């Protein structure tokens, strides 16, 4: 029986029960994967006006990019409870890195708009695999709240760097040169894959055995093919049972709803701010493209500096305080029609929104039972991405008729609802068994 138990230890349980070889290297790899994701996401706002010009489309078609991105996360959520039954941690992260590399390989060559949109599906699917399993891994180490702050800070740093590179490249004299920006994330994606393969080398493989095949050995008359079918059936049943357990968790749905609105705030504000400042505040495009860097710079610093006080004084209390401050800053951005003040308060708002993601993941990792933690986080992230797709798409559709000035009241409403949903998320202590 002890042998059965040893063979059924999951990768996540192993992380909790032994010293992990090259752990710091793995944590750095996890952080770098978030940096790569940040460079992808942070480039959207500065490049959006150039996409509109180059492809000769209106803002309603930009909604397709957000929808396709969301679909990538949906596919990841649908497979996240099954994939760990077949692949070890390193293999899952390598799959995610490969998909992101594929998307960045297609973009620099000025693809037709439908193919360009499709690349966002691959990048989202790859990010989803890396995000979910990196978060699960980092949540299991000692001092997890600090390391979560680090990896999510790296995401913010990627978002900070991307507008500088994107705007510098895109504001060149040649109209179509903006696609050359994607050579930058392409190089990062190559290194991301190499880093994963090196850091997680011992787990870049498929899982060959599980408890199902050991508990129910095939009879003498059973063929090896039938035994394989039985093992596959056992794995699928286990994954379905875990999914069923997840759906019954009230805390999972509450924190998913919080992330739904949180990512809606960040993606909507960061994705449309350049177009807003150009169209409504009449800013110069070549200069307004740098404004998101201030926001993402604040986001990065907030994730690094506020991680410890947020943890010490309580995530529930502190995130409510940050929500109130963010609401005030967003109102100033909306009501004071000055580009300089807008840039300043937008950056400070990023600072206070910074610790939300890491704190939310930290709370979720303590609320969810260990055996469904990876799949549960995957579900949370796909609901979050729904918010990150629906609200920017809504802005695009409405802006096509009413103008992009609708951005500000929508962001204000999202911040208020985000704070309300966080208030109802239960307090977390230790892991559930």
Short mmCIF file of N, CA and C in Angstrom, two decimals, residues 220-348:
data_model
loop_
_atom_site.label_atom_id
_atom_site.label_comp_id
_atom_site.label_asym_id
_atom_site.label_seq_id
_atom_site.Cartn_x
_atom_site.Cartn_y
_atom_site.Cartn_z
N UNK A 220 -5.38 -11.78 -16.76
CA UNK A 220 -4.49 -12.51 -17.65
C UNK A 220 -4.99 -12.48 -19.09
N UNK A 221 -6.30 -12.42 -19.24
CA UNK A 221 -6.86 -12.44 -20.59
C UNK A 221 -6.99 -11.07 -21.21
N UNK A 222 -6.54 -10.03 -20.49
CA UNK A 222 -6.68 -8.67 -20.99
C UNK A 222 -5.47 -8.30 -21.83
N UNK A 223 -5.70 -7.79 -23.00
CA UNK A 223 -4.60 -7.39 -23.87
C UNK A 223 -3.98 -6.09 -23.38
N UNK A 224 -2.78 -5.81 -23.84
CA UNK A 224 -2.11 -4.56 -23.47
C UNK A 224 -2.89 -3.36 -23.98
N UNK A 225 -3.52 -3.52 -25.15
CA UNK A 225 -4.33 -2.41 -25.70
C UNK A 225 -5.51 -2.12 -24.80
N UNK A 226 -6.16 -3.20 -24.29
CA UNK A 226 -7.29 -3.01 -23.38
C UNK A 226 -6.82 -2.36 -22.08
N UNK A 227 -5.62 -2.76 -21.64
CA UNK A 227 -5.07 -2.16 -20.42
C UNK A 227 -4.82 -0.68 -20.60
N UNK A 228 -4.33 -0.31 -21.77
CA UNK A 228 -4.08 1.10 -22.06
C UNK A 228 -5.38 1.89 -22.07
N UNK A 229 -6.42 1.30 -22.68
CA UNK A 229 -7.73 1.95 -22.70
C UNK A 229 -8.25 2.15 -21.28
N UNK A 230 -8.05 1.11 -20.44
CA UNK A 230 -8.52 1.21 -19.05
C UNK A 230 -7.79 2.33 -18.31
N UNK A 231 -6.48 2.44 -18.54
CA UNK A 231 -5.71 3.49 -17.87
C UNK A 231 -6.16 4.87 -18.35
N UNK A 232 -6.37 5.01 -19.67
CA UNK A 232 -6.83 6.29 -20.21
C UNK A 232 -8.19 6.66 -19.63
N UNK A 233 -9.07 5.65 -19.52
CA UNK A 233 -10.40 5.89 -18.96
C UNK A 233 -10.30 6.33 -17.51
N UNK A 234 -9.36 5.70 -16.77
CA UNK A 234 -9.18 6.08 -15.38
C UNK A 234 -8.69 7.51 -15.23
N UNK A 235 -7.77 7.90 -16.08
CA UNK A 235 -7.27 9.27 -16.04
C UNK A 235 -8.38 10.27 -16.34
N UNK A 236 -9.17 9.96 -17.36
CA UNK A 236 -10.26 10.86 -17.74
C UNK A 236 -11.30 10.98 -16.64
N UNK A 237 -11.63 9.84 -16.00
CA UNK A 237 -12.60 9.87 -14.91
C UNK A 237 -12.08 10.71 -13.75
N UNK A 238 -10.78 10.57 -13.46
CA UNK A 238 -10.18 11.37 -12.39
C UNK A 238 -10.25 12.85 -12.71
N UNK A 239 -9.96 13.21 -13.95
CA UNK A 239 -10.01 14.62 -14.36
C UNK A 239 -11.43 15.17 -14.29
N UNK A 240 -12.40 14.36 -14.72
CA UNK A 240 -13.81 14.79 -14.68
C UNK A 240 -14.27 14.97 -13.24
N UNK A 241 -13.84 14.08 -12.35
CA UNK A 241 -14.21 14.18 -10.94
C UNK A 241 -13.62 15.45 -10.31
N UNK A 242 -12.38 15.76 -10.66
CA UNK A 242 -11.77 16.99 -10.16
C UNK A 242 -12.53 18.21 -10.66
N UNK A 243 -12.93 18.17 -11.93
CA UNK A 243 -13.69 19.28 -12.50
C UNK A 243 -15.02 19.45 -11.77
N UNK A 244 -15.66 18.32 -11.46
CA UNK A 244 -16.93 18.36 -10.74
C UNK A 244 -16.75 18.97 -9.35
N UNK A 245 -15.67 18.61 -8.68
CA UNK A 245 -15.39 19.18 -7.36
C UNK A 245 -15.16 20.68 -7.44
N UNK A 246 -14.45 21.11 -8.47
CA UNK A 246 -14.19 22.54 -8.64
C UNK A 246 -15.47 23.34 -8.78
N UNK A 247 -16.38 22.82 -9.58
CA UNK A 247 -17.61 23.56 -9.87
C UNK A 247 -18.47 23.77 -8.63
N UNK A 248 -18.25 22.97 -7.60
CA UNK A 248 -19.04 23.08 -6.38
C UNK A 248 -18.46 24.08 -5.38
N UNK A 249 -17.27 24.60 -5.66
CA UNK A 249 -16.61 25.49 -4.71
C UNK A 249 -17.08 26.94 -4.90
N UNK A 250 -17.81 27.44 -3.91
CA UNK A 250 -18.31 28.81 -3.97
C UNK A 250 -17.15 29.81 -4.00
N UNK A 251 -16.10 29.53 -3.23
CA UNK A 251 -14.96 30.44 -3.18
C UNK A 251 -14.29 30.56 -4.55
N UNK A 252 -14.28 29.47 -5.32
CA UNK A 252 -13.68 29.50 -6.65
C UNK A 252 -14.41 30.48 -7.55
N UNK A 253 -15.74 30.45 -7.50
CA UNK A 253 -16.52 31.33 -8.36
C UNK A 253 -16.42 32.79 -7.92
N UNK A 254 -16.34 33.02 -6.62
CA UNK A 254 -16.23 34.39 -6.13
C UNK A 254 -14.90 35.03 -6.54
N UNK A 255 -13.82 34.28 -6.34
CA UNK A 255 -12.52 34.85 -6.69
C UNK A 255 -12.35 34.94 -8.21
N UNK A 256 -13.00 34.03 -8.94
CA UNK A 256 -12.99 34.13 -10.40
C UNK A 256 -13.69 35.40 -10.86
N UNK A 257 -14.80 35.72 -10.20
CA UNK A 257 -15.54 36.93 -10.54
C UNK A 257 -14.71 38.18 -10.25
N UNK A 258 -13.98 38.15 -9.14
CA UNK A 258 -13.09 39.27 -8.83
C UNK A 258 -12.06 39.46 -9.93
N UNK A 259 -11.41 38.37 -10.35
CA UNK A 259 -10.41 38.46 -11.40
C UNK A 259 -11.03 38.87 -12.74
N UNK A 260 -12.27 38.49 -12.96
CA UNK A 260 -13.00 38.87 -14.17
C UNK A 260 -13.03 40.39 -14.31
N UNK A 261 -13.37 41.07 -13.21
CA UNK A 261 -13.45 42.53 -13.25
C UNK A 261 -12.07 43.17 -13.15
N UNK A 262 -11.16 42.55 -12.39
CA UNK A 262 -9.81 43.12 -12.26
C UNK A 262 -9.10 43.16 -13.61
N UNK A 263 -9.12 42.04 -14.31
CA UNK A 263 -8.45 42.02 -15.61
C UNK A 263 -9.20 42.89 -16.61
N UNK A 264 -10.51 43.01 -16.42
CA UNK A 264 -11.28 43.93 -17.26
C UNK A 264 -10.79 45.36 -17.10
N UNK A 265 -10.50 45.76 -15.85
CA UNK A 265 -9.97 47.11 -15.59
C UNK A 265 -8.62 47.30 -16.27
N UNK A 266 -7.68 46.39 -15.99
CA UNK A 266 -6.32 46.55 -16.49
C UNK A 266 -6.22 46.49 -18.00
N UNK A 267 -6.89 45.51 -18.60
CA UNK A 267 -6.80 45.34 -20.06
C UNK A 267 -7.51 46.46 -20.79
N UNK A 268 -8.65 46.89 -20.27
CA UNK A 268 -9.40 47.97 -20.92
C UNK A 268 -8.66 49.29 -20.82
N UNK A 269 -8.21 49.62 -19.62
CA UNK A 269 -7.51 50.90 -19.43
C UNK A 269 -6.19 50.92 -20.19
N UNK A 270 -5.39 49.86 -20.06
CA UNK A 270 -4.09 49.82 -20.72
C UNK A 270 -4.18 49.68 -22.22
N UNK A 271 -5.21 48.97 -22.71
CA UNK A 271 -5.32 48.72 -24.14
C UNK A 271 -5.85 49.89 -24.94
N UNK A 272 -6.66 50.74 -24.31
CA UNK A 272 -7.32 51.82 -25.07
C UNK A 272 -6.84 53.22 -24.69
N UNK A 273 -5.93 53.33 -23.72
CA UNK A 273 -5.55 54.66 -23.24
C UNK A 273 -4.87 55.49 -24.33
N UNK A 274 -4.05 54.88 -25.18
CA UNK A 274 -3.36 55.65 -26.22
C UNK A 274 -4.37 56.22 -27.21
N UNK A 275 -5.29 55.37 -27.67
CA UNK A 275 -6.32 55.84 -28.60
C UNK A 275 -7.17 56.93 -27.95
N UNK A 276 -7.46 56.79 -26.66
CA UNK A 276 -8.25 57.79 -25.93
C UNK A 276 -7.52 59.13 -25.89
N UNK A 277 -6.24 59.10 -25.53
CA UNK A 277 -5.48 60.34 -25.41
C UNK A 277 -5.28 61.02 -26.76
N UNK A 278 -5.19 60.24 -27.82
CA UNK A 278 -5.03 60.81 -29.16
C UNK A 278 -6.35 61.40 -29.66
N UNK A 279 -7.43 60.64 -29.49
CA UNK A 279 -8.72 61.05 -30.05
C UNK A 279 -9.45 62.08 -29.19
N UNK A 280 -9.44 61.90 -27.87
CA UNK A 280 -10.21 62.78 -26.98
C UNK A 280 -9.37 63.95 -26.46
N UNK A 281 -8.12 63.65 -26.05
CA UNK A 281 -7.26 64.71 -25.50
C UNK A 281 -6.34 65.33 -26.56
N UNK A 282 -6.43 64.83 -27.79
CA UNK A 282 -5.69 65.38 -28.93
C UNK A 282 -4.17 65.35 -28.72
N UNK A 283 -3.69 64.29 -28.13
CA UNK A 283 -2.26 64.10 -27.96
C UNK A 283 -1.61 63.60 -29.24
N UNK A 284 -0.30 63.76 -29.33
CA UNK A 284 0.45 63.31 -30.50
C UNK A 284 0.73 61.81 -30.37
N UNK A 285 0.39 61.04 -31.40
CA UNK A 285 0.48 59.58 -31.33
C UNK A 285 1.89 59.10 -30.98
N UNK A 286 2.91 59.72 -31.59
CA UNK A 286 4.29 59.26 -31.36
C UNK A 286 4.73 59.45 -29.92
N UNK A 287 4.04 60.34 -29.17
CA UNK A 287 4.37 60.56 -27.76
C UNK A 287 3.41 59.83 -26.83
N UNK A 288 2.15 59.75 -27.22
CA UNK A 288 1.16 59.09 -26.36
C UNK A 288 1.43 57.59 -26.21
N UNK A 289 2.15 57.02 -27.18
CA UNK A 289 2.46 55.60 -27.11
C UNK A 289 3.29 55.21 -25.91
N UNK A 290 3.96 56.20 -25.29
CA UNK A 290 4.78 55.90 -24.12
C UNK A 290 3.98 55.94 -22.81
N UNK A 291 2.78 56.49 -22.84
CA UNK A 291 1.99 56.65 -21.62
C UNK A 291 1.73 55.32 -20.91
N UNK A 292 1.39 54.23 -21.63
CA UNK A 292 1.17 52.96 -20.92
C UNK A 292 2.38 52.49 -20.12
N UNK A 293 3.59 52.92 -20.51
CA UNK A 293 4.78 52.52 -19.76
C UNK A 293 4.73 53.04 -18.33
N UNK A 294 4.18 54.24 -18.16
CA UNK A 294 4.04 54.77 -16.80
C UNK A 294 3.10 53.92 -15.97
N UNK A 295 1.99 53.52 -16.58
CA UNK A 295 1.02 52.66 -15.88
C UNK A 295 1.66 51.32 -15.52
N UNK A 296 2.32 50.70 -16.49
CA UNK A 296 2.91 49.39 -16.23
C UNK A 296 4.14 49.49 -15.34
N UNK A 297 4.82 50.64 -15.38
CA UNK A 297 5.91 50.86 -14.44
C UNK A 297 5.38 50.91 -13.02
N UNK A 298 4.27 51.63 -12.83
CA UNK A 298 3.63 51.66 -11.52
C UNK A 298 3.17 50.28 -11.10
N UNK A 299 2.62 49.53 -12.05
CA UNK A 299 2.16 48.16 -11.78
C UNK A 299 3.32 47.30 -11.29
N UNK A 300 4.47 47.41 -11.96
CA UNK A 300 5.64 46.61 -11.59
C UNK A 300 6.14 46.96 -10.19
N UNK A 301 6.30 48.26 -9.93
CA UNK A 301 6.79 48.70 -8.62
C UNK A 301 5.81 48.32 -7.52
N UNK A 302 4.51 48.45 -7.81
CA UNK A 302 3.49 48.08 -6.83
C UNK A 302 3.55 46.61 -6.48
N UNK A 303 3.76 45.77 -7.48
CA UNK A 303 3.82 44.33 -7.23
C UNK A 303 5.04 43.95 -6.40
N UNK A 304 6.12 44.70 -6.55
CA UNK A 304 7.34 44.40 -5.81
C UNK A 304 7.32 45.01 -4.41
N UNK A 305 6.89 46.27 -4.29
CA UNK A 305 6.96 46.97 -3.00
C UNK A 305 5.76 46.71 -2.10
N UNK A 306 4.61 46.46 -2.68
CA UNK A 306 3.40 46.30 -1.85
C UNK A 306 3.09 44.85 -1.50
N UNK A 307 3.87 43.90 -2.02
CA UNK A 307 3.59 42.49 -1.73
C UNK A 307 3.67 42.20 -0.23
N UNK A 308 4.72 42.69 0.43
CA UNK A 308 4.92 42.40 1.85
C UNK A 308 3.88 43.08 2.74
N UNK A 309 3.68 44.42 2.61
CA UNK A 309 2.64 45.04 3.46
C UNK A 309 1.24 44.50 3.19
N UNK A 310 0.96 44.14 1.95
CA UNK A 310 -0.35 43.56 1.64
C UNK A 310 -0.54 42.25 2.38
N UNK A 311 0.50 41.43 2.41
CA UNK A 311 0.44 40.14 3.11
C UNK A 311 0.36 40.34 4.62
N UNK A 312 1.16 41.25 5.16
CA UNK A 312 1.23 41.45 6.62
C UNK A 312 -0.06 42.03 7.19
N UNK A 313 -0.64 42.99 6.49
CA UNK A 313 -1.84 43.65 7.01
C UNK A 313 -3.13 43.00 6.53
N UNK A 314 -3.00 41.97 5.71
CA UNK A 314 -4.18 41.22 5.27
C UNK A 314 -4.60 41.59 3.87
N UNK A 315 -4.66 40.59 2.99
CA UNK A 315 -5.01 40.85 1.59
C UNK A 315 -6.40 41.46 1.45
N UNK A 316 -7.36 40.96 2.23
CA UNK A 316 -8.73 41.46 2.09
C UNK A 316 -8.81 42.95 2.38
N UNK A 317 -8.24 43.37 3.51
CA UNK A 317 -8.29 44.77 3.91
C UNK A 317 -7.53 45.66 2.93
N UNK A 318 -6.30 45.26 2.61
CA UNK A 318 -5.44 46.13 1.81
C UNK A 318 -5.94 46.29 0.38
N UNK A 319 -6.48 45.23 -0.20
CA UNK A 319 -6.98 45.36 -1.57
C UNK A 319 -8.21 46.26 -1.65
N UNK A 320 -8.99 46.31 -0.58
CA UNK A 320 -10.11 47.24 -0.54
C UNK A 320 -9.61 48.69 -0.47
N UNK A 321 -8.53 48.90 0.30
CA UNK A 321 -7.92 50.23 0.38
C UNK A 321 -7.38 50.64 -0.99
N UNK A 322 -6.68 49.72 -1.64
CA UNK A 322 -6.12 50.01 -2.97
C UNK A 322 -7.22 50.29 -3.99
N UNK A 323 -8.34 49.60 -3.85
CA UNK A 323 -9.46 49.82 -4.77
C UNK A 323 -10.00 51.24 -4.63
N UNK A 324 -10.17 51.69 -3.38
CA UNK A 324 -10.67 53.04 -3.14
C UNK A 324 -9.72 54.09 -3.72
N UNK A 325 -8.42 53.89 -3.52
CA UNK A 325 -7.43 54.84 -4.05
C UNK A 325 -7.43 54.84 -5.58
N UNK A 326 -7.56 53.66 -6.16
CA UNK A 326 -7.59 53.55 -7.63
C UNK A 326 -8.81 54.25 -8.20
N UNK A 327 -9.93 54.14 -7.50
CA UNK A 327 -11.16 54.79 -7.96
C UNK A 327 -10.99 56.31 -7.97
N UNK A 328 -10.40 56.85 -6.92
CA UNK A 328 -10.17 58.30 -6.85
C UNK A 328 -9.26 58.75 -8.00
N UNK A 329 -8.20 58.00 -8.23
CA UNK A 329 -7.25 58.35 -9.28
C UNK A 329 -7.89 58.27 -10.67
N UNK A 330 -8.73 57.27 -10.88
CA UNK A 330 -9.40 57.14 -12.17
C UNK A 330 -10.38 58.29 -12.40
N UNK A 331 -11.04 58.73 -11.36
CA UNK A 331 -11.94 59.88 -11.48
C UNK A 331 -11.17 61.15 -11.85
N UNK A 332 -9.98 61.31 -11.26
CA UNK A 332 -9.14 62.47 -11.61
C UNK A 332 -8.73 62.40 -13.08
N UNK A 333 -8.33 61.19 -13.52
CA UNK A 333 -7.96 60.99 -14.93
C UNK A 333 -9.10 61.41 -15.85
N UNK A 334 -10.31 61.05 -15.48
CA UNK A 334 -11.49 61.31 -16.31
C UNK A 334 -11.88 62.78 -16.30
N UNK A 335 -11.89 63.40 -15.12
CA UNK A 335 -12.49 64.72 -14.96
C UNK A 335 -11.52 65.87 -15.15
N UNK A 336 -10.21 65.61 -15.10
CA UNK A 336 -9.22 66.67 -15.31
C UNK A 336 -8.64 66.51 -16.72
N UNK A 337 -9.04 67.36 -17.67
CA UNK A 337 -8.63 67.18 -19.08
C UNK A 337 -7.23 67.71 -19.37
N UNK A 338 -6.25 67.11 -18.74
CA UNK A 338 -4.87 67.53 -18.93
C UNK A 338 -4.01 66.29 -19.14
N UNK A 339 -3.23 66.27 -20.21
CA UNK A 339 -2.47 65.07 -20.56
C UNK A 339 -1.41 64.75 -19.51
N UNK A 340 -0.73 65.78 -18.99
CA UNK A 340 0.33 65.53 -18.00
C UNK A 340 -0.24 64.94 -16.72
N UNK A 341 -1.33 65.55 -16.22
CA UNK A 341 -1.95 65.02 -15.00
C UNK A 341 -2.51 63.63 -15.25
N UNK A 342 -3.03 63.40 -16.44
CA UNK A 342 -3.56 62.08 -16.78
C UNK A 342 -2.46 61.03 -16.73
N UNK A 343 -1.29 61.36 -17.29
CA UNK A 343 -0.16 60.42 -17.29
C UNK A 343 0.29 60.11 -15.87
N UNK A 344 0.31 61.13 -15.01
CA UNK A 344 0.78 60.94 -13.63
C UNK A 344 -0.19 60.07 -12.84
N UNK A 345 -1.48 60.41 -12.86
CA UNK A 345 -2.44 59.64 -12.06
C UNK A 345 -2.62 58.23 -12.63
N UNK A 346 -2.45 58.08 -13.93
CA UNK A 346 -2.54 56.75 -14.54
C UNK A 346 -1.41 55.86 -14.04
N UNK A 347 -0.21 56.44 -13.89
CA UNK A 347 0.93 55.68 -13.37
C UNK A 347 0.72 55.30 -11.91
N UNK A 348 0.21 56.25 -11.11
CA UNK A 348 -0.02 55.96 -9.69
C UNK A 348 -1.12 54.91 -9.53
#
